[in-house]
Amino acid sequence: MEYVTDIRKQETVGIKEIMVDGFNNQVVKINGMVHTIRDMSEFAFIVLRKSEGLVQCVFTSGSFDFDLKSIKEGSTVEVEGVVAEEERAPHGFEVRLTNIKILSQPVMDAMLPLPIAKWKLKTSLETKVALRPISLRNVRERAIFKIQEGLVRGFRDFLFEQEFTEIRTPKIVAGNAEGGANVFKLEYFGKKAFLAQSPQTYKQTMVGVYDRVFEIAPVFRAEKHNTTRHLNEYTSVDFEMGYIESFEDIMAMEQQMLAHTFEFLKEHYEKELKLLNVTLPDVSKIPQVRFDTAKELVSEKYDRKIKNPYDLEPEEEHLIGRYFEEECGSDFVFVTHYPAKKRPFYAMDDPENSKFTLSFDLLYKGMEVTTGGQRIHDYETLVKKMEGKGMDVSAFENYLMIFKYGMPPHGGLGLGLERLTMKLLDEANVRETAMFPRDVTRLEP
Amino acid sequence: MEYVTDIRKQETVGIKEIMVDGFNNQVVKINGMVHTIRDMSEFAFIVLRKSEGLVQCVFTSGSFDFDLKSIKEGSTVEVEGVVAEEERAPHGFEVRLTNIKILSQPVMDAMLPLPIAKWKLKTSLETKVALRPISLRNVRERAIFKIQEGLVRGFRDFLFEQEFTEIRTPKIVAGNAEGGANVFKLEYFGKKAFLAQSPQTYKQTMVGVYDRVFEIAPVFRAEKHNTTRHLNEYTSVDFEMGYIESFEDIMAMEQQMLAHTFEFLKEHYEKELKLLNVTLPDVSKIPQVRFDTAKELVSEKYDRKIKNPYDLEPEEEHLIGRYFEEECGSDFVFVTHYPAKKRPFYAMDDPENSKFTLSFDLLYKGMEVTTGGQRIHDYETLVKKMEGKGMDVSAFENYLMIFKYGMPPHGGLGLGLERLTMKLLDEANVRETAMFPRDVTRLEP
């Protein structure tokens, strides 16, 4: 009988291992994809791309039997050589080759559509996204999604520490919890179904089970605007927690989550932060301001008329961001007490003025990255509010069940991962920070 | 200016803190949902349900001003009391109440449709699933999904350790990579789109970027069979790795991943494992057997005719599981070299016999929980195979791009999370281990 008992011991080493072991003439095997070849006639630099970074290899003509023309960018190889200190090379070392074994080959006469080995891809976003399968091989492009990975890891790390339970809720759903027309429809075995715009009703349901829950998963919005900040499929970082005293508990949890996560990035993603020249924001204190006050402050300071007291235009959002940057030196600001008209039915009204809700948005550099607040937990109040909005209460039987049989006071938020990444990296378009963005015109790659 | 600077210091404590601090007459505040009330006339047990477990509180009539009738199952409360050792109570302590504050109320005359406070819900799967928002409040039911959480955490923990990068790929896609008719269609701004059946093409793409990648996310299959092992939306644990020597590297990585994950469960989810009486399997060595050999072994031992040498019926899968349990004492078996006919176009053929592929399934207690294998990485070979299958090669331009510009030898797998959980917990139906299952007839809750 044959058994699978362990991972094959790899003969090849990674960059990290070479750096730990030092550069003193050790002989190594290393594999990677040919990133560039610079042929200097007597010798050639063959730069390998590995997940961790680049490795400069030096091939001296005639030193062993190898035809440089047999490889090109995109070939994958396993090389052998001697490690030598070289401060001009990435990571401060190079590998002087004694052997090259070809593992796989691209189409040899295919010309790369993008110079991915360049430091910066000086090409339009349109082209970059259309050629994502290749453009992501650029070292800076791929660093973006390492940082995004780090954000998610940081969030999870924090939320587990705070005793949240990770949940998995369905993306094919029967109802349309957020209201509005921006929902993708599909046929489900003869029934009408939707793609979930958010896990809202499910995460509230799970607060009745685990007190505190989170989910980091795709959500789908059939919004027709094609802007720099909208995606039709994006990653929502959702959490929901019970036994809160007020919606301010939610804001505090988010502030701590961000603080923890930026620390996490600093600790584990230093290389990528440096590569993209990212300065982590200070979130040790995030200003908070009422929606109506924010509008007034901005109107006064920037001499801008308030057109609609119950709505926030993107321009105003931008100015609120600017105001708090200028006045408090903060990239973030919590705007609280959004008008009830602008919030979904499940938002808890402010008992002091039911035109407003116990809710908030978090703005980052003038753009909304989070929406959250306290939810109604009382069955009668919820049914009344739904009826007041002309909703078909009977369609929400499964959701209303949780309130009928008891729910603690609770609230939560949804954070757009791609938007947060965009602002952190100072990108101008959210498509830069979506691995394979989906927008009104883009369904591929 | 007001600032958000920290989480409010909670006055209430959790079970863990009480247990650490000991039971010696400390006065505590604790919150939770009323799980049951047992009125013994002179006194009453009020059992609170918290995320961590149950807390037995004792209310003595007249000890303070409180009407027991003002709460019921589903009320949420914050209580104060003195902790006392009580070995018959959960966690070995009870709280002798000195005060009760009501935080929220269910509909007071609503009768719970299920006795969720019972140890075991003796009700049909049908009812349990239909009432999931409530049935999940049962202590055993919710433990199922804690263990599922633990599996995912264990996988991630292992994969990060092995230098995999976590990726997020789109669920709305233009093509149908796995082939077949079992794909959900939707309208995407006037274009035809699909829900991703797997992240296959994307994860291969990302091997060209990060060498090793993984994604744990929902996948969608419009399969019409309504069986005990099929879901139409499920969680797929996918990984894909470059620079492999053979598909056996993938099996070894999975064997180690499972070993790590079961260790992780043992360490962090002991309470839930005990609660559900789970015995963790030994995966230190997993037998492997060729597809054709497995069929012969089973045919001989169980006196069963081989009907179709290129297909495996569920009954045969079951018998293969039984065979290796009986012969090697293993709940798991890798079945390798599946027939090319039964594998998608991207599977690498066995160079020794192109009727078979360098692929495998992992069976757990006689059921397939993983499918994996080595993929074709050579452009010409792949195009030829697609053409041989009569596929429209031009529809795969974005995918083929990665091979044109170079891909390392690579392979990977997809593991069904709900199926793995099902087998681990010895459940008879995969719906038991899906939080909100989707099947041919079920779109709610």
CSV table of C-alpha atoms in Angstrom, one decimal, chain A residues 80 90 109 169 203-204 304 313 362:
chain,number,residue,atom,x,y,z
A,80,GLU,CA,21.8,26.4,-9.5
A,90,PRO,CA,17.4,43.2,-5.1
A,109,ASP,CA,7.5,34.1,-30.5
A,169,THR,CA,-24.3,33.3,4.3
A,203,LYS,CA,-25.8,38.6,9.9
A,204,GLN,CA,-28.5,40.0,12.1
A,304,ARG,CA,-21.0,76.4,-0.3
A,313,GLU,CA,-23.5,64.8,-2.4
A,362,LEU,CA,-17.0,56.5,8.0
